[in-house]
Short mmCIF file of C-alpha atoms and ligand atoms in Angstrom, two decimals:
data_model
loop_
_atom_site.label_atom_id
_atom_site.label_comp_id
_atom_site.label_asym_id
_atom_site.label_seq_id
_atom_site.Cartn_x
_atom_site.Cartn_y
_atom_site.Cartn_z
CA UNK A 1 36.49 -28.79 -17.43
CA UNK A 2 35.07 -25.44 -18.05
CA UNK A 3 38.01 -23.47 -16.74
CA UNK A 4 42.00 -24.04 -17.36
CA UNK A 5 43.61 -26.11 -14.18
CA UNK A 6 46.16 -23.07 -13.68
CA UNK A 7 43.30 -20.65 -13.23
CA UNK A 8 41.51 -23.18 -10.76
CA UNK A 9 44.51 -23.69 -8.91
CA UNK A 10 44.96 -19.72 -7.84
CA UNK A 11 43.48 -18.53 -5.15
CA UNK A 12 41.35 -15.48 -5.65
CA UNK A 13 42.71 -11.68 -4.66
CA UNK A 14 42.66 -12.07 -0.39
CA UNK A 15 41.60 -8.71 0.35
CA UNK A 16 38.26 -8.26 -1.21
CA UNK A 17 35.81 -9.66 1.76
CA UNK A 18 37.59 -7.70 4.14
CA UNK A 19 37.60 -4.60 1.68
CA UNK A 20 33.67 -5.36 1.11
CA UNK A 21 32.70 -5.40 5.02
CA UNK A 22 34.70 -2.39 5.54
CA UNK A 23 32.76 -0.46 2.82
CA UNK A 24 29.80 -1.42 4.08
CA UNK A 25 30.49 -0.81 7.96
CA UNK A 26 31.42 3.01 6.37
CA UNK A 27 27.99 3.13 4.56
CA UNK A 28 26.12 2.23 7.94
CA UNK A 29 27.78 5.72 9.17
CA UNK A 30 30.55 3.69 11.30
CA UNK A 31 33.79 5.41 12.07
CA UNK A 32 36.48 3.09 9.65
CA UNK A 33 40.04 3.08 10.23
CA UNK A 34 41.97 2.02 6.84
CA UNK A 35 44.79 0.29 7.93
CA UNK A 36 44.24 -2.36 5.16
CA UNK A 37 44.72 -0.79 1.74
CA UNK A 38 48.36 -0.74 0.60
CA UNK A 39 47.45 2.76 -0.66
CA UNK A 40 48.38 6.34 -0.35
CA UNK A 41 46.10 9.39 0.24
CA UNK A 42 48.29 12.44 -0.86
CA UNK A 43 48.11 14.39 -3.76
CA UNK A 44 49.76 13.34 -6.98
CA UNK A 45 52.53 16.05 -7.93
CA UNK A 46 51.09 19.45 -9.34
CA UNK A 47 52.89 18.97 -13.02
CA UNK A 48 51.22 15.72 -13.43
CA UNK A 49 47.72 17.11 -12.90
CA UNK A 50 48.10 20.29 -15.07
CA UNK A 51 49.67 18.35 -17.75
CA UNK A 52 46.45 15.93 -17.46
CA UNK A 53 44.40 19.25 -17.92
CA UNK A 54 46.50 20.04 -20.76
CA UNK A 55 45.90 17.35 -22.83
CA UNK A 56 42.03 17.46 -22.07
CA UNK A 57 42.32 21.11 -23.65
CA UNK A 58 44.87 20.08 -26.65
CA UNK A 59 43.85 20.04 -30.01
CA UNK A 60 46.25 17.53 -30.41
CA UNK A 61 44.09 14.18 -30.84
CA UNK A 62 46.83 12.15 -31.29
CA UNK A 63 47.36 12.22 -27.15
CA UNK A 64 44.50 10.26 -26.95
CA UNK A 65 45.61 7.37 -29.08
CA UNK A 66 47.79 4.55 -28.93
CA UNK A 67 51.48 4.95 -27.32
CA UNK A 68 54.52 2.70 -29.24
CA UNK A 69 54.11 -0.23 -27.07
CA UNK A 70 57.11 0.08 -25.36
CA UNK A 71 56.24 3.42 -24.05
CA UNK A 72 56.47 7.09 -25.25
CA UNK A 73 60.14 7.71 -26.04
CA UNK A 74 60.01 11.08 -24.47
CA UNK A 75 59.00 9.34 -21.03
CA UNK A 76 61.28 6.56 -21.87
CA UNK A 77 64.31 8.94 -21.98
CA UNK A 78 62.95 10.83 -18.76
CA UNK A 79 62.61 7.32 -17.04
CA UNK A 80 66.24 6.83 -17.87
CA UNK A 81 67.25 9.46 -15.99
CA UNK A 82 65.11 8.88 -13.03
CA UNK A 83 66.40 5.35 -12.99
CA UNK A 84 70.10 6.79 -12.50
CA UNK A 85 69.29 8.98 -10.08
CA UNK A 86 66.78 6.80 -7.75
CA UNK A 87 68.12 3.39 -8.66
CA UNK A 88 71.49 4.29 -9.60
CA UNK A 89 72.01 2.24 -12.93
CA UNK A 90 72.57 2.89 -16.35
CA UNK A 91 69.80 1.64 -18.72
CA UNK A 92 69.28 2.09 -22.53
CA UNK A 93 65.92 3.71 -23.05
CA UNK A 94 65.11 2.35 -26.47
CA UNK A 95 66.10 -1.38 -26.00
CA UNK A 96 66.01 -1.99 -22.17
CA UNK A 97 63.25 -0.06 -21.01
CA UNK A 98 59.38 -0.24 -21.25
CA UNK A 99 56.53 1.20 -19.79
CA UNK A 100 53.86 -1.02 -18.43
CA UNK A 101 50.41 -0.27 -16.53
CA UNK A 102 51.78 -0.34 -12.95
CA UNK A 103 54.20 -2.35 -11.31
CA UNK A 104 51.67 -5.70 -10.75
CA UNK A 105 51.78 -5.78 -14.86
CA UNK A 106 55.37 -5.13 -15.18
CA UNK A 107 55.53 -8.60 -12.75
CA UNK A 108 53.03 -10.58 -14.53
CA UNK A 109 54.90 -10.07 -17.76
CA UNK A 110 58.20 -10.61 -16.39
CA UNK A 111 56.89 -14.05 -14.80
CA UNK A 112 55.17 -15.14 -18.01
CA UNK A 113 58.61 -14.49 -19.55
CA UNK A 114 60.12 -16.64 -17.42
CA UNK A 115 58.20 -19.38 -15.86
CA UNK A 116 56.74 -22.68 -17.37
CA UNK A 117 54.38 -25.47 -15.68
CA UNK A 118 56.88 -27.37 -12.80
CA UNK A 119 59.18 -24.23 -13.07
CA UNK A 120 59.99 -23.12 -9.58
CA UNK A 121 59.97 -19.22 -8.32
CA UNK A 122 61.49 -18.45 -5.09
CA UNK A 123 59.35 -15.82 -3.32
CA UNK A 124 60.91 -14.41 0.24
CA UNK A 125 57.99 -14.95 2.97
CA UNK A 126 56.01 -12.93 4.16
CA UNK A 127 55.57 -12.46 0.43
CA UNK A 128 53.33 -10.15 -1.95
CA UNK A 129 50.44 -12.40 -2.38
CA UNK A 130 50.07 -11.42 -6.00
CA UNK A 131 53.57 -12.61 -6.75
CA UNK A 132 52.09 -15.94 -5.37
CA UNK A 133 49.20 -15.53 -7.85
CA UNK A 134 51.09 -14.84 -11.23
CA UNK A 135 53.62 -17.91 -10.03
CA UNK A 136 50.32 -20.05 -9.68
CA UNK A 137 48.94 -18.56 -12.74
CA UNK A 138 51.87 -19.63 -14.92
CA UNK A 139 51.39 -23.32 -13.89
CA UNK A 140 54.60 -22.84 -11.90
CA UNK A 141 55.66 -23.82 -8.06
CA UNK A 142 56.45 -20.99 -5.58
CA UNK A 143 59.11 -21.84 -3.22
CA UNK A 144 58.95 -19.55 -0.01
CA UNK A 145 61.87 -18.95 2.30
CA UNK A 146 60.65 -17.50 5.48
CA UNK A 147 62.22 -14.07 7.09
CA UNK A 148 62.01 -13.65 10.47
CA UNK A 149 60.77 -10.36 12.34
CA UNK A 150 63.89 -11.27 14.59
CA UNK A 151 66.34 -10.46 11.83
CA UNK A 152 64.36 -7.63 10.54
CA UNK A 153 62.34 -9.60 8.01
CA UNK A 154 65.55 -10.23 5.98
CA UNK A 155 66.03 -13.99 4.80
CA UNK A 156 69.41 -15.67 5.31
CA UNK A 157 71.23 -16.00 2.05
CA UNK A 158 72.16 -19.44 2.79
CA UNK A 159 68.08 -20.31 2.98
CA UNK A 160 67.59 -18.69 -0.29
CA UNK A 161 70.48 -20.69 -1.71
CA UNK A 162 69.61 -23.65 0.15
CA UNK A 163 65.80 -23.05 -1.89
CA UNK A 164 67.22 -23.30 -5.30
CA UNK A 165 67.17 -26.25 -7.26
CA UNK A 166 67.41 -27.15 -10.98
CA UNK A 167 63.92 -26.03 -11.46
CA UNK A 168 64.20 -22.53 -10.24
CA UNK A 169 64.09 -20.12 -12.79
CA UNK A 170 63.55 -16.99 -10.82
CA UNK A 171 64.31 -15.41 -7.26
CA UNK A 172 62.00 -12.45 -6.61
CA UNK A 173 62.99 -9.89 -4.30
CA UNK A 174 60.62 -7.04 -2.68
CA UNK A 175 62.80 -4.39 -1.25
CA UNK A 176 61.71 -2.32 0.50
CA UNK A 177 58.74 -5.19 0.99
CA UNK A 178 55.42 -5.26 1.60
CA UNK A 179 54.24 -6.72 3.32
CA UNK A 180 56.67 -6.76 5.87
CA UNK A 181 58.51 -2.87 5.80
CA UNK A 182 61.81 -4.54 5.74
CA UNK A 183 64.20 -2.53 3.69
CA UNK A 184 67.08 -4.65 3.17
CA UNK A 185 70.46 -3.47 4.57
CA UNK A 186 72.70 -2.59 1.54
CA UNK A 187 75.52 -4.93 3.05
CA UNK A 188 73.23 -7.80 2.67
CA UNK A 189 72.25 -7.27 -1.01
CA UNK A 190 75.79 -6.93 -2.05
CA UNK A 191 76.69 -10.14 -0.18
CA UNK A 192 73.32 -11.81 -1.99
CA UNK A 193 74.68 -10.47 -5.37
CA UNK A 194 78.24 -12.32 -4.35
CA UNK A 195 76.31 -15.34 -3.46
CA UNK A 196 74.12 -15.96 -6.23
CA UNK A 197 76.78 -15.11 -8.95
CA UNK A 198 79.12 -18.04 -7.47
CA UNK A 199 76.24 -20.57 -7.30
CA UNK A 200 76.46 -23.32 -10.19
CA UNK A 201 72.78 -22.46 -10.93
CA UNK A 202 73.09 -18.66 -11.59
CA UNK A 203 72.82 -18.97 -15.28
CA UNK A 204 69.60 -20.62 -15.42
CA UNK A 205 68.17 -18.18 -12.55
CA UNK A 206 67.06 -14.42 -12.76
CA UNK A 207 66.41 -12.11 -10.31
CA UNK A 208 63.21 -10.11 -10.44
CA UNK A 209 63.24 -7.38 -8.41
CA UNK A 210 60.53 -5.05 -7.39
CA UNK A 211 61.46 -1.84 -6.47
CA UNK A 212 58.01 -0.56 -6.39
CA UNK A 213 58.58 1.26 -3.15
CA UNK A 214 61.88 2.61 -3.95
CA UNK A 215 61.26 5.96 -3.50
CA UNK A 216 59.92 5.27 -0.06
CA UNK A 217 62.85 4.33 2.70
CA UNK A 218 63.33 6.07 6.25
CA UNK A 219 67.01 5.53 6.78
CA UNK A 220 69.89 6.04 4.96
CA UNK A 221 69.79 6.80 1.20
CA UNK A 222 68.17 5.05 -1.64
CA UNK A 223 68.11 1.21 -1.20
CA UNK A 224 70.77 -0.69 -3.25
CA UNK A 225 69.59 -1.87 -6.47
CA UNK A 226 71.02 -5.45 -7.83
CA UNK A 227 70.94 -3.70 -11.02
CA UNK A 228 73.79 -1.62 -9.93
CA UNK A 229 76.23 -4.79 -10.25
CA UNK A 230 77.78 -5.54 -13.59
CA UNK A 231 77.74 -9.40 -13.20
CA UNK A 232 74.07 -9.35 -11.64
CA UNK A 233 72.34 -6.94 -13.90
CA UNK A 234 72.51 -9.08 -17.46
CA UNK A 235 70.47 -11.62 -15.38
CA UNK A 236 68.06 -8.88 -13.45
CA UNK A 237 64.67 -7.54 -14.07
CA UNK A 238 63.81 -4.51 -12.10
CA UNK A 239 60.48 -2.79 -12.06
CA UNK A 240 58.82 -0.19 -9.89
CA UNK A 241 56.02 2.20 -10.52
CA UNK A 242 54.12 5.68 -9.60
CA UNK A 243 51.56 4.33 -7.75
CA UNK A 244 52.55 4.89 -4.42
CA UNK A 245 55.39 7.15 -4.90
CA UNK A 246 53.73 9.72 -6.70
CA UNK A 247 50.27 8.76 -5.53
CA UNK A 248 49.08 7.86 -9.20
CA UNK A 249 47.83 4.19 -8.59
CA UNK A 250 44.58 4.82 -10.80
CA UNK A 251 46.69 6.05 -13.64
CA UNK A 252 48.30 2.74 -13.92
CA UNK A 253 51.49 4.07 -14.43
CA UNK A 254 54.89 1.53 -14.07
CA UNK A 255 57.82 0.34 -15.76
CA UNK A 256 60.57 -2.73 -16.48
CA UNK A 257 64.15 -2.30 -17.00
CA UNK A 258 65.98 -5.41 -18.22
CA UNK A 259 68.59 -6.88 -20.75
CA UNK A 260 67.30 -6.04 -24.31
CA UNK A 261 66.67 -9.71 -25.00
CA UNK A 262 64.22 -9.84 -22.25
CA UNK A 263 62.69 -7.03 -23.18
CA UNK A 264 61.93 -8.43 -26.68
CA UNK A 265 60.21 -11.23 -25.24
CA UNK A 266 58.61 -8.85 -22.83
CA UNK A 267 57.06 -7.10 -25.58
CA UNK A 268 54.98 -9.51 -26.98
CA UNK A 269 53.17 -9.90 -23.80
CA UNK A 270 52.78 -6.24 -23.52
CA UNK A 271 51.20 -6.07 -27.34
CA UNK A 272 48.99 -9.22 -26.75
CA UNK A 273 47.58 -7.97 -23.75
CA UNK A 274 47.34 -4.02 -23.21
CA UNK A 275 49.21 -3.06 -26.13
CA UNK A 276 50.56 0.05 -24.07
CA UNK A 277 50.21 2.16 -20.74
CA UNK A 278 47.60 5.03 -21.43
CA UNK A 279 49.18 7.28 -23.29
CA UNK A 280 47.80 10.85 -21.88
CA UNK A 281 49.28 9.66 -18.47
CA UNK A 282 52.61 8.79 -20.07
CA UNK A 283 53.12 12.29 -21.42
CA UNK A 284 52.14 13.42 -17.88
CA UNK A 285 54.69 11.61 -16.41
CA UNK A 286 57.38 12.61 -18.61
CA UNK A 287 56.70 16.55 -18.16
CA UNK A 288 56.74 15.33 -14.43
CA UNK A 289 59.91 13.63 -14.18
CA UNK A 290 61.62 16.28 -16.16
CA UNK A 291 60.70 18.81 -13.50
CA UNK A 292 63.71 17.34 -11.59
CA UNK A 293 64.01 19.54 -8.69
CA UNK A 294 60.09 19.67 -7.81
CA UNK A 295 60.46 15.55 -8.35
CA UNK A 296 62.64 15.20 -5.47
CA UNK A 297 61.06 17.54 -3.11
CA UNK A 298 57.77 16.10 -3.50
CA UNK A 299 59.52 12.75 -2.94
CA UNK A 300 61.52 14.62 0.06
CA UNK A 301 58.32 15.73 1.41
CA UNK A 302 56.03 12.21 1.10
CA UNK A 303 58.92 10.40 2.61
CA UNK A 304 58.90 12.91 5.57
CA UNK A 305 55.13 12.49 5.89
CA UNK A 306 54.91 8.85 5.74
CA UNK A 307 57.79 8.60 8.61
CA UNK A 308 55.74 10.74 10.85
CA UNK A 309 52.62 8.10 10.30
CA UNK A 310 54.50 5.33 10.94
CA UNK A 311 55.80 6.73 14.25
CA UNK A 312 52.16 7.90 15.14
CA UNK A 313 51.02 4.48 14.18
CA UNK A 314 53.74 2.20 16.08
CA UNK A 315 54.25 4.52 19.13
CA UNK A 316 51.50 2.95 20.93
CA UNK A 317 52.29 -0.34 19.78
CA UNK A 318 55.92 -0.22 20.97
CA UNK A 319 55.06 1.47 24.35
CA UNK A 320 52.48 -1.67 24.98
CA UNK A 321 55.22 -3.93 24.83
CA UNK A 322 52.53 -6.95 24.33
CA UNK A 323 53.11 -6.96 20.07
CA UNK A 324 56.20 -7.97 18.22
CA UNK A 325 57.16 -4.77 16.53
CA UNK A 326 59.96 -4.46 13.84
CA UNK A 327 60.14 -0.94 13.00
CA UNK A 328 59.52 -0.68 9.06
CA UNK A 329 62.74 0.64 7.06
CA UNK A 330 60.58 1.46 4.21
CA UNK A 331 57.12 1.22 2.02
CA UNK A 332 53.91 1.85 4.22
CA UNK A 333 53.36 -1.10 6.36
CA UNK A 334 54.33 -2.78 9.77
CA UNK A 335 54.05 -6.56 9.94
CA UNK A 336 53.30 -7.19 13.82
CA UNK A 337 53.11 -10.26 15.60
CA UNK A 338 50.26 -10.46 18.44
CA UNK A 339 51.15 -12.11 21.80
CA UNK A 340 50.34 -15.42 22.79
CA UNK A 341 48.37 -17.73 20.48
CA UNK A 342 46.05 -15.12 19.24
CA UNK A 343 44.83 -16.23 15.69
CA UNK A 344 45.04 -13.03 13.84
CA UNK A 345 42.70 -13.79 11.46
CA UNK A 346 39.32 -13.69 13.87
CA UNK A 347 41.15 -11.05 15.68
CA UNK A 348 41.27 -8.93 12.51
CA UNK A 349 37.85 -9.23 11.75
CA UNK A 350 36.23 -8.86 15.42
CA UNK A 351 38.75 -5.57 15.19
CA UNK A 352 37.06 -4.38 12.54
CA UNK A 353 33.50 -5.31 13.95
CA UNK A 354 34.04 -3.54 17.23
CA UNK A 355 36.69 -0.84 16.49
CA UNK A 356 36.58 -0.21 12.91
CA UNK A 357 39.95 -1.02 12.29
CA UNK A 358 40.91 -2.44 9.10
CA UNK A 359 43.96 -4.74 9.19
CA UNK A 360 45.07 -7.69 7.07
CA UNK A 361 45.58 -10.77 8.55
CA UNK A 362 49.15 -12.26 8.07
CA UNK A 363 48.27 -15.62 6.78
CA UNK A 364 47.68 -14.12 3.35
CA UNK A 365 51.10 -13.73 3.12
CA UNK A 366 52.48 -16.82 4.21
CA UNK A 367 50.58 -19.78 5.80
CA UNK A 368 53.07 -19.40 8.70
CA UNK A 369 51.94 -15.90 9.56
CA UNK A 370 48.69 -16.60 11.41
CA UNK A 371 49.50 -14.54 14.37
CA UNK A 372 50.67 -11.28 12.38
CA UNK A 373 48.73 -8.83 10.99
CA UNK A 374 49.82 -6.23 8.47
CA UNK A 375 49.16 -2.85 9.15
CA UNK A 376 49.37 0.07 6.45
CA UNK A 377 50.00 3.74 6.97
CA UNK A 378 49.89 5.33 3.78
CA UNK A 379 46.46 6.60 4.36
CA UNK A 380 44.98 8.64 7.38
CA UNK A 381 46.03 11.73 9.51
CA UNK A 382 48.78 10.98 12.40
CA UNK A 383 46.43 11.38 14.69
CA UNK A 384 43.78 8.89 13.22
CA UNK A 385 46.52 6.49 12.73
CA UNK A 386 47.45 6.94 16.88
CA UNK A 387 43.78 6.58 17.48
CA UNK A 388 43.86 3.39 15.41
CA UNK A 389 46.76 1.87 17.08
CA UNK A 390 45.47 2.53 20.67
CA UNK A 391 42.12 1.07 19.53
CA UNK A 392 44.04 -2.25 18.97
CA UNK A 393 45.88 -2.19 22.11
CA UNK A 394 42.63 -1.79 23.53
CA UNK A 395 41.16 -4.41 21.87
CA UNK A 396 43.85 -6.59 23.12
CA UNK A 397 43.53 -6.06 26.62
CA UNK A 398 39.33 -6.80 25.99
CA UNK A 399 40.33 -10.21 24.02
CA UNK A 400 43.19 -11.61 26.59
C1 LIG B 1 55.44 -4.82 -3.82
C2 LIG B 1 54.46 -4.45 -4.99
N1 LIG B 1 54.58 -4.73 -6.33
C3 LIG B 1 53.49 -4.30 -7.18
C4 LIG B 1 52.76 -3.55 -6.66
C5 LIG B 1 51.62 -3.09 -7.48
O1 LIG B 1 51.63 -1.55 -7.86
P1 LIG B 1 50.85 -0.84 -9.16
O2 LIG B 1 49.77 -0.35 -8.74
O3 LIG B 1 52.10 -0.34 -9.45
O4 LIG B 1 50.68 -2.38 -10.07
C6 LIG B 1 52.29 -3.44 -5.31
C7 LIG B 1 51.32 -2.83 -4.53
O5 LIG B 1 50.58 -2.74 -3.63
C8 LIG B 1 53.47 -3.88 -4.42
O6 LIG B 1 53.15 -3.50 -2.81
#
């Protein structure tokens, strides 16, 4: 056999063919409404952009070299302050934190540290498909726990515990969630924390908390981080990034925080794969986070912008009443159920061909979501999102 079995077992990234078709339609001059990609279209913070220009003009050539594997010390210090204010727990920037090229690489690293062949990872379904891909790449097995729209896409705690077996090595939580847009209630996170530490298997399990959308929430304050709890933090890996919150996806900036023994293992993967995140980008991010007031104002503005976009997208769907719409509490996605027995896969492709609206069929996020669509409201003006949504309603009328 030419290729490793675990590579062959892993499905390719699911959005490639949808995105190719959307690009072709745009090239043909068609109007395309991009509700497919998990991307945002606002400007990064001004300090970041200014700092990148400074790097380019600087005579200090070391700015173009390697950074230390775990990240620039000034960025790790700035990140520990940022984590204290946005994630509400303290980390030691020298021993418990590494800068990664994005949250995906942090998740890949964390799952590589934890999973061997035949081990099990629990994912909440609908899940973020890259987590499934990574679990499969490790030769491990994903066990999924369904979260129903009727319960705000928040899974029942006993169903998570029921899924634990002696082979379970990690429970993956994404809060706020891609793709469901759920923001788990703080009380639920508290209850989950209490329940998992009581479980006899807890000492063999880690919690991987993907908080990529920590800055993007619509109700209340910051989502509760499991890392806040003294009894859970010693077995928790928290990761996040600046791809969405600061619109820096292409600069590949994220981080992972975990107990120092975990970080020591993670650095083996960092060093043997990417070595470090891009140094110039790290330098610019350190300066950006250092401007605390500006950072806070920037995040407040983007949250308000995304809340308006969410409403513009969802209002027509809610008024129409035929779709099952759960109001997203965070992130930039809605996961909506189609009526009757409509299969979302052909529906999504036909909707793109006929009305130029790009959506993602739900089965990519778990086989039980065949009648669901993920809609992203990270890009597009309120008017465009409203029109896209009206087109979904019109298409529904044409096809039913
Ligand atoms: C839940 C979640 N985690 C991680 C990522 C990856 O982000 P990054 O660009 O920081 O690698 C995404 C991107 O869509 C995401 O939705």
